[in-house]
Coordinates of C-alpha atoms in Angstrom, one line a residue:
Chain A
X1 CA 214.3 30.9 209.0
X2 CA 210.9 32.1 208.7
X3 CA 208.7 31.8 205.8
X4 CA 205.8 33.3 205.5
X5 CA 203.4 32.8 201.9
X6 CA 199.8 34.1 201.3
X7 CA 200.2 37.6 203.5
X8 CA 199.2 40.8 202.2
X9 CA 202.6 42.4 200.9
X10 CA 203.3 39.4 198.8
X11 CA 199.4 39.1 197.3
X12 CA 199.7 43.3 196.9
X13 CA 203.3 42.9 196.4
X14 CA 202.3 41.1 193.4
X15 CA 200.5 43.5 191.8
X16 CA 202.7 46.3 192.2
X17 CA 204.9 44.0 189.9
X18 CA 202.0 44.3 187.5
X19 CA 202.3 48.2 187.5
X20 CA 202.5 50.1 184.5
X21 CA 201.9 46.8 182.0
X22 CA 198.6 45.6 179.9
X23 CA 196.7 42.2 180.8
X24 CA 195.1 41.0 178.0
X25 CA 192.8 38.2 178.0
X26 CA 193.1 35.5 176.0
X27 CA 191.1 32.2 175.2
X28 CA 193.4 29.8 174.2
X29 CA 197.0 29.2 174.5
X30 CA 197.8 31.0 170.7
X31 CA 196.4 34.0 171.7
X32 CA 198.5 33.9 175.4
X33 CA 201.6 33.5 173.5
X34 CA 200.8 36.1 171.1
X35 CA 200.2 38.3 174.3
X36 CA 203.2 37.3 175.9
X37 CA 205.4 38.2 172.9
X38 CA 203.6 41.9 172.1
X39 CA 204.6 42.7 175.7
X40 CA 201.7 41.6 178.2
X41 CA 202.7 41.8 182.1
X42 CA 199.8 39.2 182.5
X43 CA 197.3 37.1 180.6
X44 CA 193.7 36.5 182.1
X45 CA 192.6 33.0 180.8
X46 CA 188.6 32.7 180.1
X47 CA 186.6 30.7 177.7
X48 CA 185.1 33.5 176.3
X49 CA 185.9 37.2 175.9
X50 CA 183.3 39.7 177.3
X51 CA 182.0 40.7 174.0
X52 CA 181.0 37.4 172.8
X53 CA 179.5 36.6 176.4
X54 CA 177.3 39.7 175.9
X55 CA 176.4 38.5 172.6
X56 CA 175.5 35.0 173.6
X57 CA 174.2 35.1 176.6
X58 CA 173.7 32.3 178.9
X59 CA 175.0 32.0 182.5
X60 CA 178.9 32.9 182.1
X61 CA 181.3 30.4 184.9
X62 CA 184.6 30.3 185.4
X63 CA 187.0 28.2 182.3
X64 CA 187.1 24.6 182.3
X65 CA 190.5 23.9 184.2
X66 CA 192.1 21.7 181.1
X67 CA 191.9 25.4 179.2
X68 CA 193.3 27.1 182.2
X69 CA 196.3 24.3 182.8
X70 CA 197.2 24.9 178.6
X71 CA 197.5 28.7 178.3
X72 CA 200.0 28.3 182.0
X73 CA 201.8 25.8 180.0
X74 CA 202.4 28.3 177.2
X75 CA 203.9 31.6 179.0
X76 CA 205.8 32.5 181.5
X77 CA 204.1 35.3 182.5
X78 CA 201.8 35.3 185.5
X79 CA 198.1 33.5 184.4
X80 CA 194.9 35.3 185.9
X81 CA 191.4 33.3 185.8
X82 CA 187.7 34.6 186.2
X83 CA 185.6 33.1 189.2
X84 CA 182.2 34.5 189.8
X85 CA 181.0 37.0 192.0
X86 CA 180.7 35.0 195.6
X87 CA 181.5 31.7 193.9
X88 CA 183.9 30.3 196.4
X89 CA 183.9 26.9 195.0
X90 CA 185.3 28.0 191.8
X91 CA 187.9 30.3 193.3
X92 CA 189.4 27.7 195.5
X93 CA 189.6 25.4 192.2
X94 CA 191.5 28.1 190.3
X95 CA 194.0 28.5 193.6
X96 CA 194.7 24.5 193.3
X97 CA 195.4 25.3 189.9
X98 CA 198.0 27.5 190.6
X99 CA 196.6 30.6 188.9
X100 CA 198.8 34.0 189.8
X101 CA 195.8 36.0 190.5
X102 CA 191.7 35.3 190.7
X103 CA 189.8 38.1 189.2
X104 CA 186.3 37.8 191.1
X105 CA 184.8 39.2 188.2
X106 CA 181.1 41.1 187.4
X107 CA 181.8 40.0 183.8
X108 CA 180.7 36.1 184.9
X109 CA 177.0 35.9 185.9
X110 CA 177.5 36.3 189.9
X111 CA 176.7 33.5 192.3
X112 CA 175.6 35.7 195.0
X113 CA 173.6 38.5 195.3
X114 CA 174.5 39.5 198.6
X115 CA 178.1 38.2 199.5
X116 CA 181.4 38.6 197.7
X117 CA 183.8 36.2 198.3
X118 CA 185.7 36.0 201.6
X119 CA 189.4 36.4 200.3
X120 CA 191.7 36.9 203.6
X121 CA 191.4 32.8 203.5
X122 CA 192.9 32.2 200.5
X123 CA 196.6 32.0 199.2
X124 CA 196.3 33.4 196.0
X125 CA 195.2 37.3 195.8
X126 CA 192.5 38.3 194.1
X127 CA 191.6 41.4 192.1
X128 CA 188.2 43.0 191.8
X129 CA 186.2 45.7 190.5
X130 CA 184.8 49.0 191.7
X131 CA 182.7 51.6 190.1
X132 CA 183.7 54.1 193.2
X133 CA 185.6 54.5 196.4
X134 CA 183.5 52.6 198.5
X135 CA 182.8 49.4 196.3
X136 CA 186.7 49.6 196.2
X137 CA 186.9 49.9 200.1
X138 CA 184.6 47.1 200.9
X139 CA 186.6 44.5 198.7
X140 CA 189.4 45.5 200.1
X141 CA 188.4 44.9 203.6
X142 CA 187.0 41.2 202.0
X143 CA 190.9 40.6 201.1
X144 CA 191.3 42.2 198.0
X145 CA 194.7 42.7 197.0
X146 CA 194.2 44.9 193.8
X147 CA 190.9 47.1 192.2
X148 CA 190.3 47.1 188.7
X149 CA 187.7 50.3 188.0
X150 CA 184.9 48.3 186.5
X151 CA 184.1 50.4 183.2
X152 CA 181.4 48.3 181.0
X153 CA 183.4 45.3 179.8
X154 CA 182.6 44.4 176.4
X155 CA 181.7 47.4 174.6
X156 CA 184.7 48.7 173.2
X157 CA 183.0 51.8 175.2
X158 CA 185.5 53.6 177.1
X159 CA 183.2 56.0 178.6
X160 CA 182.3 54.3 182.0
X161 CA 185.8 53.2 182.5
X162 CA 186.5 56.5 182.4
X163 CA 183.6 57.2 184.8
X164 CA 185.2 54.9 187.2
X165 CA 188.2 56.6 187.3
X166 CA 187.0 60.2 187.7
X167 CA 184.6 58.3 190.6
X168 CA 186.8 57.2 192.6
X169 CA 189.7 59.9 191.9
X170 CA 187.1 62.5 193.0
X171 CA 186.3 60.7 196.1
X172 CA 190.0 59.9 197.1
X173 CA 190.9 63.6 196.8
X174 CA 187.7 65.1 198.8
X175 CA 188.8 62.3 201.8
X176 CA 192.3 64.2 201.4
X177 CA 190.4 67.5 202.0
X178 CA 188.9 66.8 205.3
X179 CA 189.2 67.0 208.7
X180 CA 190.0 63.9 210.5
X181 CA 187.0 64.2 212.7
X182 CA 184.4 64.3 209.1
X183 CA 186.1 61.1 208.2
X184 CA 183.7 59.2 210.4
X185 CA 180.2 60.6 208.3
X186 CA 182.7 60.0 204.9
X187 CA 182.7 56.5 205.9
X188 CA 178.9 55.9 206.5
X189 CA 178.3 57.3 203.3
X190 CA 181.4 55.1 201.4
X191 CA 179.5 52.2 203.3
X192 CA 183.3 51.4 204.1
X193 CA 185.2 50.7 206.8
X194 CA 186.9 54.0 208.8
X195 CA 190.3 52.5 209.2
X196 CA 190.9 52.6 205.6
X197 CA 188.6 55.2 204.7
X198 CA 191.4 57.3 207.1
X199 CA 194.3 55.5 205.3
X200 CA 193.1 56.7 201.6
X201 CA 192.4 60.0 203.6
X202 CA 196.3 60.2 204.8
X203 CA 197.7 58.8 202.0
X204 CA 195.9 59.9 199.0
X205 CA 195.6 56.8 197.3
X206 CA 194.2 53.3 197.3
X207 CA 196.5 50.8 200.0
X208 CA 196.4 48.4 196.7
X209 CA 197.3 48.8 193.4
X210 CA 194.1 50.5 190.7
X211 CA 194.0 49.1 187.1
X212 CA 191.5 50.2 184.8
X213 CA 189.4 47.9 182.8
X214 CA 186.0 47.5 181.0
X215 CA 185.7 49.4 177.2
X216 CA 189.1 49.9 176.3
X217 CA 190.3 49.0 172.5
X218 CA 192.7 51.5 171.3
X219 CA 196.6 52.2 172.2
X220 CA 194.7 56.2 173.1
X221 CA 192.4 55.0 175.8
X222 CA 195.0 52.9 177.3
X223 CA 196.8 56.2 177.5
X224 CA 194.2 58.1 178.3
X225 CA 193.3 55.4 181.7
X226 CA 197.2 55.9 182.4
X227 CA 197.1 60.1 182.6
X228 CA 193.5 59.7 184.6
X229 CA 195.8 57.8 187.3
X230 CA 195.2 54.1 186.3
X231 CA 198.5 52.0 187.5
X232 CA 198.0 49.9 184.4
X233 CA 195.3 48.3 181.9
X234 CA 193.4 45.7 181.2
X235 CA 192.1 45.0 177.7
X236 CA 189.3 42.0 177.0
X237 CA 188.0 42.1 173.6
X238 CA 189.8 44.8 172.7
X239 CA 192.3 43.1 171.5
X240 CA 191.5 39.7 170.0
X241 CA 188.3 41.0 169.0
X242 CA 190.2 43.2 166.6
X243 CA 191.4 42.9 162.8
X244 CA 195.4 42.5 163.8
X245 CA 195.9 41.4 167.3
X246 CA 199.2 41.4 167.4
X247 CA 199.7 44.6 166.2
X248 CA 197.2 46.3 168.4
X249 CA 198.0 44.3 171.5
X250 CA 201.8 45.6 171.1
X251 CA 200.5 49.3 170.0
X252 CA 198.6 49.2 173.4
X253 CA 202.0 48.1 175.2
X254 CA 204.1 50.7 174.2
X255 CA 200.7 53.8 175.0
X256 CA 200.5 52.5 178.2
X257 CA 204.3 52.7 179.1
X258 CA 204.7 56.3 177.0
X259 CA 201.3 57.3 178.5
X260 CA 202.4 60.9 178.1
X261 CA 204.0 61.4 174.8
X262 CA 201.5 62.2 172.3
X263 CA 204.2 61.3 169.3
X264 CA 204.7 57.4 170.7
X265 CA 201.0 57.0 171.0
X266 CA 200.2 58.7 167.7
X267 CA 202.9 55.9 166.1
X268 CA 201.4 52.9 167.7
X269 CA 198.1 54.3 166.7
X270 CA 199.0 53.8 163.0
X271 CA 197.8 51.5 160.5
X272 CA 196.4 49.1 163.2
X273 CA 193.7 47.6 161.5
X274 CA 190.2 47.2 162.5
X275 CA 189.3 48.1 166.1
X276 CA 187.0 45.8 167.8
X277 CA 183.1 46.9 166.5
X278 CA 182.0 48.2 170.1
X279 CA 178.3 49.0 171.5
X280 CA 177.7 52.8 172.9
X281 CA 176.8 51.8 176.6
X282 CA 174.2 54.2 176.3
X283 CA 172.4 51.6 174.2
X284 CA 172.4 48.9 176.6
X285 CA 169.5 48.2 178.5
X286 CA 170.0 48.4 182.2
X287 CA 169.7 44.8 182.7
X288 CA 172.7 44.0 180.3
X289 CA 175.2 46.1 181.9
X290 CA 178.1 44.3 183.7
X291 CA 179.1 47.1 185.5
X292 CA 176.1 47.1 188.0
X293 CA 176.8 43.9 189.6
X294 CA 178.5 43.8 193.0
X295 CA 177.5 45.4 195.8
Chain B
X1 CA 225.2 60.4 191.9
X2 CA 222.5 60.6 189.1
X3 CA 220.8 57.2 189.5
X4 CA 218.1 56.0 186.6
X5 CA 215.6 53.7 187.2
X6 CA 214.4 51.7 183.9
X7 CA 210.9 52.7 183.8
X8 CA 209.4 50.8 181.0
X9 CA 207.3 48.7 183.5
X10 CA 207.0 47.5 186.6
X11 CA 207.3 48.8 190.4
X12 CA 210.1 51.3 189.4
X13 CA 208.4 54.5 191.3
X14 CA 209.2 52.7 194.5
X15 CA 212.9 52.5 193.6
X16 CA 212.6 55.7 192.8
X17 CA 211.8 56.7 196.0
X18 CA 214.2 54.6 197.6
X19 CA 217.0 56.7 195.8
X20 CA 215.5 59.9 196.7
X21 CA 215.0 59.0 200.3
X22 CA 218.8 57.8 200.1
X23 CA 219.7 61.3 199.0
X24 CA 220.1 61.1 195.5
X25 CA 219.1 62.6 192.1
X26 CA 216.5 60.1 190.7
X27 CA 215.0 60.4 187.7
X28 CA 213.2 57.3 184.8
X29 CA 214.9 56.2 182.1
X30 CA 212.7 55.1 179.2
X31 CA 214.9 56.5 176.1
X32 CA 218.4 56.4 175.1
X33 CA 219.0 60.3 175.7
X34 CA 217.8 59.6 179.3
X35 CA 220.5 56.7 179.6
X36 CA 222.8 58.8 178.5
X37 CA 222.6 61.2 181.4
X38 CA 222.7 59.3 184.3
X39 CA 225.9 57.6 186.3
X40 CA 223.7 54.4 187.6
X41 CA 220.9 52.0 186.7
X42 CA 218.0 50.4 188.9
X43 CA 216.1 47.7 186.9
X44 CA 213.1 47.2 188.9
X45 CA 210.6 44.1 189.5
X46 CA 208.3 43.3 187.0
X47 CA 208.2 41.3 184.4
X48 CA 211.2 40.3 182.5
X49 CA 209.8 39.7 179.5
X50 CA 208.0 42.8 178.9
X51 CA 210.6 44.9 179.8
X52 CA 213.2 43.5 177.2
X53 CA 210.2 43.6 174.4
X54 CA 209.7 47.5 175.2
X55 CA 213.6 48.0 175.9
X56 CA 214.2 46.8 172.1
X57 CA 211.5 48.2 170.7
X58 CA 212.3 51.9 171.8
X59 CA 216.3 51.4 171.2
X60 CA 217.5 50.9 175.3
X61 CA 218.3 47.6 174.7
X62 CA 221.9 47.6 173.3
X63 CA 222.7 50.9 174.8
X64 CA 222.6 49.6 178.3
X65 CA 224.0 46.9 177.4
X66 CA 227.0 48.5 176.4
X67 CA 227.0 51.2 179.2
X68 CA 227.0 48.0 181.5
X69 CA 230.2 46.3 179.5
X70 CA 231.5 49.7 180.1
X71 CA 231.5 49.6 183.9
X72 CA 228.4 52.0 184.8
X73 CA 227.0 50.1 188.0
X74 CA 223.6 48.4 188.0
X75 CA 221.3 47.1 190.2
X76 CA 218.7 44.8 189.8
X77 CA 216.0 43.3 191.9
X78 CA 213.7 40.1 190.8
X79 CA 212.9 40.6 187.3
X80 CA 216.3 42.7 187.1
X81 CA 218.3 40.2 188.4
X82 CA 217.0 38.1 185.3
X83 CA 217.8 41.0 183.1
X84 CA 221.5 41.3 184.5
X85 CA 222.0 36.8 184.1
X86 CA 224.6 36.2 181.3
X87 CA 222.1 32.9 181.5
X88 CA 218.6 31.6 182.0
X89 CA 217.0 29.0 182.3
X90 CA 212.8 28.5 181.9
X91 CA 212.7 32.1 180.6
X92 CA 210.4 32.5 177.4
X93 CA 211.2 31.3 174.1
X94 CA 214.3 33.9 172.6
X95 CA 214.1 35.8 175.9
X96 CA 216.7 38.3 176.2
X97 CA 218.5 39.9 178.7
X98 CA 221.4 42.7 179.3
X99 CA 223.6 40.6 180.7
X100 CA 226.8 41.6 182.6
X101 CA 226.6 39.0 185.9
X102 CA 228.2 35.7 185.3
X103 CA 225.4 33.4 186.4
X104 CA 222.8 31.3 185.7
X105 CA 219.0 32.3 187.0
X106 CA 216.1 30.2 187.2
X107 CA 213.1 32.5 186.3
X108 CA 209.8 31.6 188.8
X109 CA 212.2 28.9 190.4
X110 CA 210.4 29.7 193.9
X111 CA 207.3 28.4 192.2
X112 CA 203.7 30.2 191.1
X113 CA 202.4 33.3 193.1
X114 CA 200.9 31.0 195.5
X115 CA 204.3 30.4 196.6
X116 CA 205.4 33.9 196.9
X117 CA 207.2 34.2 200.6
X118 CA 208.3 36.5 203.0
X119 CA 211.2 35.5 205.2
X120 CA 214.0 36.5 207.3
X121 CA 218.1 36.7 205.2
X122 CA 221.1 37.3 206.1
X123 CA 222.4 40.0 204.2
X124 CA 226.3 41.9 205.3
X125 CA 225.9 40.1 208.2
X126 CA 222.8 41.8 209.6
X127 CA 219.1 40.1 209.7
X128 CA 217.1 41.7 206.6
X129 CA 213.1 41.1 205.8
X130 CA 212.8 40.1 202.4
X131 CA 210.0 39.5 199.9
X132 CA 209.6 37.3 197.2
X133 CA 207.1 37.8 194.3
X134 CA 207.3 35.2 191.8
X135 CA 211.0 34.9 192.3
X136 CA 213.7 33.8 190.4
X137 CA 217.0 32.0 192.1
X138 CA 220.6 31.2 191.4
X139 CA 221.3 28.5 190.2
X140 CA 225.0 29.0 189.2
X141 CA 227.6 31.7 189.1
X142 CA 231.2 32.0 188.1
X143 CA 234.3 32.7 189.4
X144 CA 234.2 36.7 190.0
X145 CA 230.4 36.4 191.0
X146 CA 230.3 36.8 195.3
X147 CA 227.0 35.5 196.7
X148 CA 225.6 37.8 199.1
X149 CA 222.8 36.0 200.9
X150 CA 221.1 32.6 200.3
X151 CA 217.8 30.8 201.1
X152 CA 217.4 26.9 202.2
X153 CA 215.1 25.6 200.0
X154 CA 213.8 22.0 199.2
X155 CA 216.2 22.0 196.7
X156 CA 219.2 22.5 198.1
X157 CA 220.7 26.4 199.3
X158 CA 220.5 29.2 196.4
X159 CA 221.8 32.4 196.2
X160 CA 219.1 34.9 196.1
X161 CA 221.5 38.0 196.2
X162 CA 224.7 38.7 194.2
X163 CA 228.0 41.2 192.9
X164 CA 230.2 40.9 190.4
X165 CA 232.3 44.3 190.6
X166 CA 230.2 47.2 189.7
X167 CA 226.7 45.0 189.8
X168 CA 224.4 43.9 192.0
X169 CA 221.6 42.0 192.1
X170 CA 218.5 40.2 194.3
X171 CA 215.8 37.6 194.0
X172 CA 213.8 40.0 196.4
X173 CA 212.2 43.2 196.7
X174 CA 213.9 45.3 199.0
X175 CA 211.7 48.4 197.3
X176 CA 208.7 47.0 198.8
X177 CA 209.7 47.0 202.3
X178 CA 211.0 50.7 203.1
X179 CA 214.6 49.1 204.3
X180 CA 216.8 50.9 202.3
X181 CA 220.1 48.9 203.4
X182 CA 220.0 47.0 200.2
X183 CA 219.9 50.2 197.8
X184 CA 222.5 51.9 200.5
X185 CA 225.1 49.3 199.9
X186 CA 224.7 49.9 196.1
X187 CA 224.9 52.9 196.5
X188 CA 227.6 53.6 198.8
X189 CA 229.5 50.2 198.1
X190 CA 229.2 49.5 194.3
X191 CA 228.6 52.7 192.8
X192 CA 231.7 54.0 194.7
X193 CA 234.9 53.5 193.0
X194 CA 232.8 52.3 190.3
X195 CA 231.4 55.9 188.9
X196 CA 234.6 57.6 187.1

């Protein structure tokens, strides 16, 4: 018998199992069990959340492994870990840790200004983020095995997310529109590859699974990521940075599975407490948004 | 055949399409009048856990567990085939499941997602690709459960796919693959007979 581990269905295999669900990010191993029991399909474990990284400063680097090795000890849900843009190093340490996914993530200062990771090399998959079509494209053809639309992480702000989505939705559906032979010009503007700028043309959708994340704090904009064509959520501060975490965290579990009906959303809207504070992304300075790094 | 496929999370739109592309009625089942309707259940892969939290919370959870005591066939693949275990073991604390298959499953027993496979079964005597995500494994079954295929593993041989009567279920992810002989012989073998 042959076994094979590491290939591409079971790294985007594994996502597709993520489908439809809400990772949460958590910073210790109270809050991941708290995230497993509201519902979570995932946890992302990181030392900090990206609102307090905003309002800190500082170089942000992937979690000290001790932290990372507790909150796996405390679910049995699948544990995702931050490594920074290009930062190798640090993704091959969270792969000897065992971690289910590596998000290689714009939300830890980057490592590289030029290069993302190389991901085809590794065992574990790794998801990343896109602000359009071709930022999705070009981590995919580096190994990515799942896109997270990048939204501005943080803010509570779900206005880029929402950007994001529209972006790349737009794009996929003018590849649909054209003729095979104006594929080649689609794919010098996308700066991507043609052979899957022609798959996303055929198929009318991404060749790995699309979460949504950056800016989203309420069980309605999980919802609303859902109807824009997300194929799940994931929530930073949102949650922890919030009055009842528990509460909101489940609210958010049960929008993103009833996406649709305005009567399930409006009842896990109710009586949730303070939402996280949030910052309009309009009045960040350039420099301070997340959402502008990778390239 | 009306078959439903538990929709509360997970990779169910690609057992969806499996059912369709079998040639029959498909449609998600995520409240009770929706259970209600249909003459078979698909619990897809996902995670266990969450499914059973929303399954409770929105009311499914005892009415398919009684529509499963009362004979209606069910199939489940990965996090399904935890969800159809009388037992588990290294499931989360309280975790509960439907039930209805007299076995005992080992949730993650093939290890983290590092260790996620692909490989090669024997399944009704033909060769079948399977994938494994995260998988659970057999690690026990009674009397009235027939194992269907089995991996070698370190470990000793484990039964990743199983039928007692009118359910069936798999460690793998036959959904992912586009062979539909693993939803066919649901289908065709356990819902027949089984569907009054």
């Amino acid at each position: 018998m042959s076994e094979a581990v590491g290939t591409a269905r079971v790294k985007r295999g594994m996502a597709e199992m993520l489908k439809g669900g809400v990772i949460m990010d958590v910073v210790n191993a109270e809050q991941a069990k708290i995230a497993q029991d509201a519902g979570a399909c995932a946890v992302m474990a990181l030392e900090r959340v990206p609102a307090d990284i905003r309002a800190q400063g500082g170089v942000a680097r992937m979690s000290d492994p001790d932290m990372i090795e507790k909150i796996k000890a405390a679910v049995t849900i699948p544990v995702m870990a931050k490594a920074r843009i290009g930062h190798f190093v640090e993704a091959r340490i969270l792969e000897s840790l065992g971690v289910d996914y590596i998000d290689e993530s714009e939300v830890l200062t980057p490592a590289d200004f030029e290069n993302h990771i190389e991901k085809w090399d590794f065992k574990v998959p790794f998801v990343c983020g896109a602000t359009n079509l071709g930022e999705a494209l070009r981590r995919i053809n580096e190994g990515a095995a799942m896109i997270r639309s990048k939204g501005e992480a943080g803010t509570g702000d779900v206005s880029n997310a929402m950007m994001h989505m529209r972006k790349i939705g737009a794009e996929i559906r003018r590849l649909s529109s054209m003729r095979e032979d104006e594929l080649y010009v689609a794919a010098k503007e996308l700066q991507a590859p043609f052979a899957l700028v022609k798959e996303v043309a055929e198929s009318g959708k991404l060749p790995v699974v699309l979460f949504t994340a950056g800016g989203i704090a309420t069980p309605a904009d999980a919802a609303l990521m859902m109807q824009m064509g997300a194929d799940g959520v994931f929530i930073g501060s949102g949650i922890f940075k919030s009055g009842d975490p528990a509460t909101r965290a489940a609210a958010c579990v049960k929008a993103t599975t009833f996406f649709e009906d305005a009567k399930v959303i409006a009842d896990a809207s109710r009586g949730l407490g303070e939402a996280m504070v949030g910052i309009n992304v309009a009045d960040l300075p350039a420099p301070h948004r997340l959402a502008d790094r990778g390239w | 055949m009306k078959i439903g496929v538990l929709a509360l999370q997970g990779d169910f739109r690609e057992h969806l399409v499996a059912a369709k592309t079998a040639g029959h009625a498909a449609l998600t089942v995520r409240r009770p009048e929706e259970l209600a309707e249909i003459d078979a259940l698909i619990i897809p892969g996902g995670e266990s856990t969450t499914i059973a939290q929303l399954a409770r919370t929105f009311e499914l959870f005892n009415p398919i567990k009684k529509r499963i005591s009362e004979g209606m066939p069910a199939y489940g693949s990965c996090a399904g085939m935890i969800l159809l275990a009388d037992r588990i073991i290294d499931g989360a604390a309280g975790q509960e499941t439907f039930g209805g298959i007299d076995m005992t499953v080992r949730r993650n027993a093939f290890g983290r997602q590092v260790d996620s496979f692909e490989s090669d079964l024997d399944f009704q005597g033909t060769s079948l690709h399977a994938v494994f995500i995260r998988a659970p494994w057999v690690e026990q079954v009674g009397e009235k459960v027939q194992v269907l295929s089995e991996v070698n593993t370190a470990k000793g041989p484990h039964a990743v796919a199983v039928r007692q009567g009118h359910l069936l279920a798999t460690s793998f992810h036959p959904e992912l693959t586009g062979d539909l002989r693993v939803h066919r012989y649901f289908f065709e073998q356990v819902c027949t007979g089984a569907i009054k």
